[in-house]
PDB file of C-alpha atoms and ligand atoms in Angstrom:
ATOM      1  CA  MET A   1      71.517 180.940  99.000  1.00 88.00           C
ATOM      2  CA  SER A   2      68.427 179.922  97.061  1.00 96.00           C
ATOM      3  CA  ILE A   3      64.991 179.547  98.601  1.00 98.00           C
ATOM      4  CA  ALA A   4      65.303 175.767  98.169  1.00 98.00           C
ATOM      5  CA  GLU A   5      68.648 175.691 100.007  1.00 98.00           C
ATOM      6  CA  ASN A   6      67.356 177.904 102.813  1.00 98.00           C
ATOM      7  CA  LEU A   7      64.240 175.778 103.155  1.00 98.00           C
ATOM      8  CA  ALA A   8      66.276 172.572 103.348  1.00 98.00           C
ATOM      9  CA  GLN A   9      68.410 174.143 106.077  1.00 98.00           C
ATOM     10  CA  VAL A  10      65.387 175.278 108.102  1.00 98.00           C
ATOM     11  CA  LYS A  11      63.772 171.842 107.805  1.00 98.00           C
ATOM     12  CA  SER A  12      66.963 170.170 108.946  1.00 98.00           C
ATOM     13  CA  ASN A  13      67.219 172.558 111.928  1.00 98.00           C
ATOM     14  CA  ILE A  14      63.601 171.807 112.816  1.00 98.00           C
ATOM     15  CA  ALA A  15      64.287 168.075 112.703  1.00 98.00           C
ATOM     16  CA  LYS A  16      67.345 168.454 114.944  1.00 98.00           C
ATOM     17  CA  ALA A  17      65.514 170.649 117.450  1.00 98.00           C
ATOM     18  CA  ALA A  18      62.615 168.187 117.548  1.00 98.00           C
ATOM     19  CA  GLU A  19      64.880 165.196 118.057  1.00 98.00           C
ATOM     20  CA  ALA A  20      66.821 167.010 120.797  1.00 98.00           C
ATOM     21  CA  ALA A  21      63.490 167.549 122.563  1.00 97.00           C
ATOM     22  CA  GLY A  22      62.529 163.887 122.113  1.00 97.00           C
ATOM     23  CA  ARG A  23      59.807 164.801 119.641  1.00 97.00           C
ATOM     24  CA  ASP A  24      58.836 163.542 116.206  1.00 97.00           C
ATOM     25  CA  PRO A  25      59.815 166.183 113.593  1.00 97.00           C
ATOM     26  CA  SER A  26      56.759 165.274 111.529  1.00 97.00           C
ATOM     27  CA  GLU A  27      54.474 166.726 114.202  1.00 96.00           C
ATOM     28  CA  ILE A  28      55.871 170.228 113.596  1.00 98.00           C
ATOM     29  CA  LEU A  29      54.267 172.306 110.850  1.00 98.00           C
ATOM     30  CA  LEU A  30      56.508 174.816 109.107  1.00 98.00           C
ATOM     31  CA  VAL A  31      54.565 177.893 108.045  1.00 99.00           C
ATOM     32  CA  GLY A  32      56.501 180.052 105.590  1.00 98.00           C
ATOM     33  CA  ALA A  33      55.861 183.712 106.414  1.00 98.00           C
ATOM     34  CA  THR A  34      55.505 184.834 102.806  1.00 98.00           C
ATOM     35  CA  LYS A  35      54.801 188.552 103.304  1.00 97.00           C
ATOM     36  CA  MET A  36      56.445 190.846 100.752  1.00 96.00           C
ATOM     37  CA  ASN A  37      57.459 187.890  98.615  1.00 97.00           C
ATOM     38  CA  ASP A  38      55.649 187.825  95.292  1.00 97.00           C
ATOM     39  CA  ALA A  39      53.649 184.942  93.836  1.00 98.00           C
ATOM     40  CA  ALA A  40      56.636 183.616  91.864  1.00 97.00           C
ATOM     41  CA  ARG A  41      58.812 183.377  94.979  1.00 97.00           C
ATOM     42  CA  VAL A  42      56.001 181.770  96.945  1.00 98.00           C
ATOM     43  CA  ARG A  43      55.507 179.183  94.194  1.00 98.00           C
ATOM     44  CA  GLU A  44      59.254 178.543  94.197  1.00 98.00           C
ATOM     45  CA  ALA A  45      59.140 177.775  97.930  1.00 98.00           C
ATOM     46  CA  ILE A  46      56.143 175.455  97.545  1.00 98.00           C
ATOM     47  CA  ALA A  47      57.857 173.623  94.678  1.00 98.00           C
ATOM     48  CA  ALA A  48      60.851 173.171  96.996  1.00 98.00           C
ATOM     49  CA  GLY A  49      58.621 171.583  99.643  1.00 98.00           C
ATOM     50  CA  LEU A  50      57.139 174.380 101.765  1.00 98.00           C
ATOM     51  CA  PRO A  51      53.961 172.802 103.180  1.00 98.00           C
ATOM     52  CA  CYS A  52      52.127 175.926 104.332  1.00 98.00           C
ATOM     53  CA  CYS A  53      52.114 179.678 103.653  1.00 98.00           C
ATOM     54  CA  GLY A  54      51.244 182.323 106.226  1.00 98.00           C
ATOM     55  CA  GLU A  55      50.280 185.848 105.209  1.00 98.00           C
ATOM     56  CA  ASN A  56      49.793 188.783 107.522  1.00 97.00           C
ATOM     57  CA  ARG A  57      47.940 191.260 105.311  1.00 98.00           C
ATOM     58  CA  VAL A  58      44.523 190.517 103.842  1.00 98.00           C
ATOM     59  CA  GLN A  59      44.986 192.571 100.665  1.00 98.00           C
ATOM     60  CA  GLU A  60      48.323 190.972  99.857  1.00 98.00           C
ATOM     61  CA  LEU A  61      46.902 187.505 100.492  1.00 98.00           C
ATOM     62  CA  LEU A  62      43.942 188.099  98.173  1.00 98.00           C
ATOM     63  CA  GLU A  63      46.129 189.452  95.382  1.00 98.00           C
ATOM     64  CA  LYS A  64      48.619 186.603  95.577  1.00 98.00           C
ATOM     65  CA  ASN A  65      45.830 184.053  95.909  1.00 98.00           C
ATOM     66  CA  ALA A  66      44.252 185.415  92.716  1.00 98.00           C
ATOM     67  CA  ALA A  67      47.645 184.914  91.051  1.00 98.00           C
ATOM     68  CA  GLY A  68      47.643 181.257  92.120  1.00 97.00           C
ATOM     69  CA  ALA A  69      50.548 181.706  94.534  1.00 98.00           C
ATOM     70  CA  TYR A  70      49.482 179.116  97.097  1.00 98.00           C
ATOM     71  CA  GLU A  71      48.567 176.135  94.936  1.00 98.00           C
ATOM     72  CA  GLY A  72      49.862 172.926  96.459  1.00 98.00           C
ATOM     73  CA  ALA A  73      50.219 174.297  99.999  1.00 98.00           C
ATOM     74  CA  GLN A  74      48.057 175.095 102.988  1.00 98.00           C
ATOM     75  CA  LEU A  75      47.253 178.752 103.592  1.00 98.00           C
ATOM     76  CA  HIS A  76      47.132 180.381 107.034  1.00 98.00           C
ATOM     77  CA  PHE A  77      46.578 183.952 108.174  1.00 98.00           C
ATOM     78  CA  ILE A  78      49.087 185.080 110.804  1.00 98.00           C
ATOM     79  CA  GLY A  79      48.711 188.887 111.011  1.00 97.00           C
ATOM     80  CA  THR A  80      46.538 191.273 112.941  1.00 96.00           C
ATOM     81  CA  LEU A  81      43.013 191.025 111.541  1.00 98.00           C
ATOM     82  CA  GLN A  82      40.486 193.838 111.471  1.00 97.00           C
ATOM     83  CA  LYS A  83      36.945 192.675 112.070  1.00 97.00           C
ATOM     84  CA  ASN A  84      35.630 194.117 108.808  1.00 98.00           C
ATOM     85  CA  LYS A  85      38.128 192.020 106.816  1.00 98.00           C
ATOM     86  CA  ALA A  86      37.330 188.666 108.407  1.00 98.00           C
ATOM     87  CA  LYS A  87      34.812 187.971 105.642  1.00 98.00           C
ATOM     88  CA  TYR A  88      37.597 187.758 103.049  1.00 98.00           C
ATOM     89  CA  LEU A  89      39.463 185.039 104.919  1.00 98.00           C
ATOM     90  CA  VAL A  90      36.764 182.759 106.270  1.00 98.00           C
ATOM     91  CA  GLY A  91      36.754 179.532 104.263  1.00 96.00           C
ATOM     92  CA  LEU A  92      39.796 180.614 102.253  1.00 98.00           C
ATOM     93  CA  VAL A  93      42.463 179.993 104.901  1.00 98.00           C
ATOM     94  CA  SER A  94      42.598 176.788 106.920  1.00 98.00           C
ATOM     95  CA  LEU A  95      43.758 178.510 110.130  1.00 98.00           C
ATOM     96  CA  ILE A  96      43.650 182.074 111.477  1.00 98.00           C
ATOM     97  CA  HIS A  97      46.470 182.335 114.059  1.00 98.00           C
ATOM     98  CA  SER A  98      45.891 185.774 115.407  1.00 97.00           C
ATOM     99  CA  VAL A  99      42.419 186.131 116.926  1.00 98.00           C
ATOM    100  CA  ASP A 100      42.736 188.710 119.665  1.00 97.00           C
ATOM    101  CA  SER A 101      39.232 189.649 120.822  1.00 97.00           C
ATOM    102  CA  ALA A 102      35.835 188.100 121.532  1.00 97.00           C
ATOM    103  CA  GLU A 103      34.355 190.509 118.953  1.00 97.00           C
ATOM    104  CA  LEU A 104      36.629 189.053 116.284  1.00 98.00           C
ATOM    105  CA  MET A 105      35.683 185.502 117.347  1.00 98.00           C
ATOM    106  CA  ARG A 106      32.035 186.491 116.973  1.00 98.00           C
ATOM    107  CA  GLU A 107      32.534 188.028 113.526  1.00 98.00           C
ATOM    108  CA  ILE A 108      34.548 185.078 112.166  1.00 98.00           C
ATOM    109  CA  SER A 109      31.868 182.747 113.506  1.00 98.00           C
ATOM    110  CA  ARG A 110      29.096 184.788 111.886  1.00 98.00           C
ATOM    111  CA  GLN A 111      30.844 184.755 108.513  1.00 98.00           C
ATOM    112  CA  ALA A 112      31.515 181.022 108.748  1.00 98.00           C
ATOM    113  CA  GLU A 113      27.894 180.262 109.650  1.00 98.00           C
ATOM    114  CA  LYS A 114      26.768 182.209 106.570  1.00 98.00           C
ATOM    115  CA  ARG A 115      28.941 179.926 104.445  1.00 98.00           C
ATOM    116  CA  GLY A 116      27.924 176.797 106.328  1.00 98.00           C
ATOM    117  CA  ILE A 117      31.457 176.003 107.460  1.00 98.00           C
ATOM    118  CA  VAL A 118      33.471 175.928 110.669  1.00 98.00           C
ATOM    119  CA  GLN A 119      36.604 178.076 110.696  1.00 98.00           C
ATOM    120  CA  ASP A 120      39.622 176.908 112.701  1.00 98.00           C
ATOM    121  CA  ILE A 121      41.325 179.642 114.710  1.00 98.00           C
ATOM    122  CA  LEU A 122      44.031 180.139 117.323  1.00 98.00           C
ATOM    123  CA  LEU A 123      43.841 182.708 120.093  1.00 98.00           C
ATOM    124  CA  GLU A 124      46.784 185.078 120.249  1.00 98.00           C
ATOM    125  CA  VAL A 125      48.291 185.635 123.691  1.00 98.00           C
ATOM    126  CA  ASN A 126      50.287 188.744 124.551  1.00 98.00           C
ATOM    127  CA  THR A 127      52.879 186.840 126.591  1.00 97.00           C
ATOM    128  CA  GLY A 128      55.185 189.856 126.919  1.00 95.00           C
ATOM    129  CA  GLY A 129      52.438 192.118 128.249  1.00 94.00           C
ATOM    130  CA  GLU A 130      53.424 194.780 125.717  1.00 93.00           C
ATOM    131  CA  ALA A 131      51.017 197.664 125.175  1.00 92.00           C
ATOM    132  CA  SER A 132      52.002 197.759 121.481  1.00 91.00           C
ATOM    133  CA  LYS A 133      51.043 194.116 120.842  1.00 92.00           C
ATOM    134  CA  SER A 134      47.647 192.604 120.322  1.00 93.00           C
ATOM    135  CA  GLY A 135      46.476 189.399 121.941  1.00 97.00           C
ATOM    136  CA  PHE A 136      44.683 188.312 125.079  1.00 98.00           C
ATOM    137  CA  SER A 137      46.503 188.774 128.354  1.00 97.00           C
ATOM    138  CA  PRO A 138      47.092 185.465 130.147  1.00 97.00           C
ATOM    139  CA  ALA A 139      44.498 186.574 132.712  1.00 97.00           C
ATOM    140  CA  ALA A 140      41.864 187.290 130.036  1.00 97.00           C
ATOM    141  CA  LEU A 141      42.429 184.024 128.183  1.00 98.00           C
ATOM    142  CA  PRO A 142      40.080 181.793 130.236  1.00 97.00           C
ATOM    143  CA  MET A 143      37.151 184.113 129.557  1.00 97.00           C
ATOM    144  CA  ALA A 144      37.838 184.021 125.815  1.00 98.00           C
ATOM    145  CA  LEU A 145      38.094 180.227 125.847  1.00 98.00           C
ATOM    146  CA  GLU A 146      34.853 180.022 127.814  1.00 98.00           C
ATOM    147  CA  ALA A 147      33.181 182.221 125.177  1.00 97.00           C
ATOM    148  CA  ALA A 148      34.120 179.792 122.388  1.00 98.00           C
ATOM    149  CA  LYS A 149      31.085 177.641 123.176  1.00 98.00           C
ATOM    150  CA  ASP A 150      28.782 180.438 122.003  1.00 97.00           C
ATOM    151  CA  PHE A 151      30.341 180.633 118.536  1.00 98.00           C
ATOM    152  CA  SER A 152      29.358 177.618 116.465  1.00 98.00           C
ATOM    153  CA  GLY A 153      31.098 178.894 113.309  1.00 98.00           C
ATOM    154  CA  ILE A 154      34.556 178.638 114.836  1.00 98.00           C
ATOM    155  CA  ARG A 155      36.662 175.961 116.474  1.00 98.00           C
ATOM    156  CA  VAL A 156      39.498 177.101 118.747  1.00 98.00           C
ATOM    157  CA  ARG A 157      42.473 174.870 117.922  1.00 98.00           C
ATOM    158  CA  GLY A 158      45.136 176.328 120.227  1.00 98.00           C
ATOM    159  CA  LEU A 159      47.269 179.344 121.039  1.00 98.00           C
ATOM    160  CA  MET A 160      49.739 181.624 119.285  1.00 98.00           C
ATOM    161  CA  THR A 161      52.200 184.211 120.521  1.00 98.00           C
ATOM    162  CA  ILE A 162      54.663 186.794 119.207  1.00 96.00           C
ATOM    163  CA  PRO A 163      57.071 187.530 122.066  1.00 94.00           C
ATOM    164  CA  PRO A 164      58.866 190.865 122.497  1.00 91.00           C
ATOM    165  CA  ILE A 165      61.780 191.492 120.139  1.00 88.00           C
ATOM    166  CA  CYS A 166      64.820 189.929 121.787  1.00 78.00           C
ATOM    167  CA  ARG A 167      68.503 190.059 121.007  1.00 80.00           C
ATOM    168  CA  ALA A 168      69.157 186.373 121.655  1.00 83.00           C
ATOM    169  CA  PRO A 169      66.854 183.362 121.148  1.00 77.00           C
ATOM    170  CA  GLU A 170      67.197 182.261 124.785  1.00 84.00           C
ATOM    171  CA  GLU A 171      65.703 185.573 125.937  1.00 90.00           C
ATOM    172  CA  ASN A 172      62.417 184.373 124.470  1.00 92.00           C
ATOM    173  CA  LEU A 173      62.347 181.197 126.535  1.00 95.00           C
ATOM    174  CA  PRO A 174      60.262 182.716 129.387  1.00 96.00           C
ATOM    175  CA  TYR A 175      57.559 183.789 126.898  1.00 97.00           C
ATOM    176  CA  PHE A 176      57.564 180.428 125.140  1.00 97.00           C
ATOM    177  CA  ARG A 177      57.363 178.645 128.496  1.00 98.00           C
ATOM    178  CA  LEU A 178      54.487 180.870 129.534  1.00 98.00           C
ATOM    179  CA  LEU A 179      52.537 179.975 126.373  1.00 98.00           C
ATOM    180  CA  ARG A 180      53.199 176.284 126.969  1.00 98.00           C
ATOM    181  CA  GLN A 181      51.945 176.578 130.559  1.00 98.00           C
ATOM    182  CA  LEU A 182      48.785 178.373 129.408  1.00 98.00           C
ATOM    183  CA  PHE A 183      48.323 175.699 126.738  1.00 98.00           C
ATOM    184  CA  ILE A 184      48.556 172.917 129.337  1.00 98.00           C
ATOM    185  CA  ASP A 185      46.559 174.579 132.128  1.00 97.00           C
ATOM    186  CA  ASN A 186      43.737 175.777 129.895  1.00 97.00           C
ATOM    187  CA  GLY A 187      43.720 172.520 127.951  1.00 96.00           C
ATOM    188  CA  GLU A 188      43.048 170.609 131.171  1.00 96.00           C
ATOM    189  CA  LYS A 189      39.934 172.699 131.788  1.00 96.00           C
ATOM    190  CA  LYS A 190      38.267 171.140 128.726  1.00 93.00           C
ATOM    191  CA  TYR A 191      36.312 174.158 127.544  1.00 98.00           C
ATOM    192  CA  ASP A 192      33.532 173.412 125.070  1.00 98.00           C
ATOM    193  CA  ASN A 193      34.582 174.015 121.462  1.00 98.00           C
ATOM    194  CA  VAL A 194      38.255 174.352 122.417  1.00 98.00           C
ATOM    195  CA  TYR A 195      40.765 171.789 121.147  1.00 97.00           C
ATOM    196  CA  MET A 196      44.296 172.454 122.346  1.00 97.00           C
ATOM    197  CA  ASP A 197      46.012 170.972 119.299  1.00 98.00           C
ATOM    198  CA  PHE A 198      48.386 173.722 118.190  1.00 98.00           C
ATOM    199  CA  MET A 199      50.963 175.965 119.788  1.00 98.00           C
ATOM    200  CA  SER A 200      52.162 178.508 117.200  1.00 98.00           C
ATOM    201  CA  MET A 201      55.375 180.220 118.263  1.00 98.00           C
ATOM    202  CA  GLY A 202      58.895 180.776 116.958  1.00 97.00           C
ATOM    203  CA  MET A 203      60.188 182.817 114.002  1.00 97.00           C
ATOM    204  CA  SER A 204      63.488 182.913 112.076  1.00 96.00           C
ATOM    205  CA  GLY A 205      65.593 183.904 115.075  1.00 94.00           C
ATOM    206  CA  ASP A 206      64.142 181.535 117.625  1.00 95.00           C
ATOM    207  CA  TYR A 207      62.164 178.644 116.108  1.00 97.00           C
ATOM    208  CA  GLU A 208      64.525 176.071 117.583  1.00 96.00           C
ATOM    209  CA  ALA A 209      64.047 177.522 121.079  1.00 95.00           C
ATOM    210  CA  ALA A 210      60.281 177.501 120.499  1.00 97.00           C
ATOM    211  CA  ILE A 211      60.379 173.829 119.472  1.00 98.00           C
ATOM    212  CA  ALA A 212      62.337 173.040 122.650  1.00 97.00           C
ATOM    213  CA  CYS A 213      59.394 174.615 124.523  1.00 97.00           C
ATOM    214  CA  GLY A 214      56.755 172.582 122.697  1.00 97.00           C
ATOM    215  CA  ALA A 215      55.822 174.599 119.595  1.00 98.00           C
ATOM    216  CA  ASN A 216      54.189 172.467 116.901  1.00 98.00           C
ATOM    217  CA  ILE A 217      53.731 175.325 114.454  1.00 98.00           C
ATOM    218  CA  VAL A 218      56.631 177.665 113.661  1.00 98.00           C
ATOM    219  CA  ARG A 219      56.336 180.742 111.407  1.00 98.00           C
ATOM    220  CA  VAL A 220      59.545 181.379 109.498  1.00 98.00           C
ATOM    221  CA  GLY A 221      60.075 184.141 106.928  1.00 98.00           C
ATOM    222  CA  THR A 222      63.568 185.614 106.681  1.00 97.00           C
ATOM    223  CA  ALA A 223      65.421 182.324 107.135  1.00 98.00           C
ATOM    224  CA  ILE A 224      63.630 180.939 104.060  1.00 98.00           C
ATOM    225  CA  PHE A 225      63.148 183.988 101.827  1.00 97.00           C
ATOM    226  CA  GLY A 226      66.014 186.264 102.914  1.00 95.00           C
ATOM    227  CA  GLN A 227      65.719 189.828 104.202  1.00 92.00           C
ATOM    228  CA  ARG A 228      62.532 191.655 103.328  1.00 88.00           C
ATOM    229  CA  HIS A 229      63.044 194.964 101.577  1.00 77.00           C
ATOM    230  CA  TYR A 230      60.587 197.384 103.080  1.00 77.00           C
ATOM    231  CA  PRO A 231      59.844 200.365 100.855  1.00 74.00           C
ATOM    232  CA  ALA A 232      61.546 203.582 101.966  1.00 76.00           C
ATOM    233  CA  PRO A 233      59.199 205.981 103.792  1.00 75.00           C
ATOM    234  CA  PRO A 234      58.012 208.887 101.646  1.00 73.00           C
ATOM    235  CA  ALA A 235      60.509 211.786 101.702  1.00 68.00           C
TER     236      ALA A 235
HETATM  237  C1  PLP B   1      56.759 188.040 109.429  1.00 78.61           C
HETATM  238  C2  PLP B   1      56.196 187.188 110.488  1.00 78.61           C
HETATM  239  C3  PLP B   1      56.877 186.056 110.949  1.00 78.61           C
HETATM  240  C4  PLP B   1      58.239 185.631 110.419  1.00 78.61           C
HETATM  241  O1  PLP B   1      59.237 186.534 110.775  1.00 78.61           O
HETATM  242  P1  PLP B   1      60.771 186.229 110.401  1.00 78.61           P
HETATM  243  O2  PLP B   1      61.533 186.868 111.498  1.00 78.61           O
HETATM  244  O3  PLP B   1      61.021 186.843 109.088  1.00 78.61           O
HETATM  245  O4  PLP B   1      60.941 184.762 110.386  1.00 78.61           O
HETATM  246  C5  PLP B   1      56.276 185.277 111.913  1.00 78.61           C
HETATM  247  N1  PLP B   1      55.072 185.606 112.441  1.00 78.61           N
HETATM  248  C6  PLP B   1      54.396 186.691 112.042  1.00 78.61           C
HETATM  249  C7  PLP B   1      53.076 186.981 112.652  1.00 78.61           C
HETATM  250  C8  PLP B   1      54.928 187.515 111.051  1.00 78.61           C
HETATM  251  O5  PLP B   1      54.237 188.591 110.652  1.00 78.61           O
END
């Protein structure tokens, strides 16, 4: 199947999942997880109607951006971000999904202030409580949201999660429901400089389940671009 055919299928699945949940499909943003797909393939997806690209490595994003890969689409950053690389993204991407510490909030804010802009971010929540994953624990989230008022270069626009790897989409429902509950509960507290607009959850295997739980941003790679071919480890 071509990228265009895959994309049409994913969009149609998104529309069905939204309608089944009584939601308007147009309120759900499809982010194409473009990692390991070169500029030509990214351009192909945008030409076929992909509205937004999400990269998870800074170096790869900068190289593909220099090659004009993202023209005509929004650009988000969805991967783990080291503090010393924040400066490359601020002002270049419209949303950073994966902010996982107050130190990173501070650094993004500092870089944005230097450029005289406000950078939109999401806070990543470690809903599965996995030691191997980054993100705020649900218990630590209120403190991070409270801290947002001190950082005038950022605007917290919502929450993101990557649940544990599951065999079946329905196994992710408890993690998606947890993120939705945190979204609602913390949204009601009306923290300064926090706007609970976006809930980013759901990937190729489970975006429909995530939409059923309220996701309004889904990050889909494989289902659009096909399997990624990771280089073999050195012998
Ligand atoms: C790669 C990636 C995705 C998409 O994964 P697929 O299973 O290929 O759809 C989503 N979110 C993040 C953060 C990713 O790095």
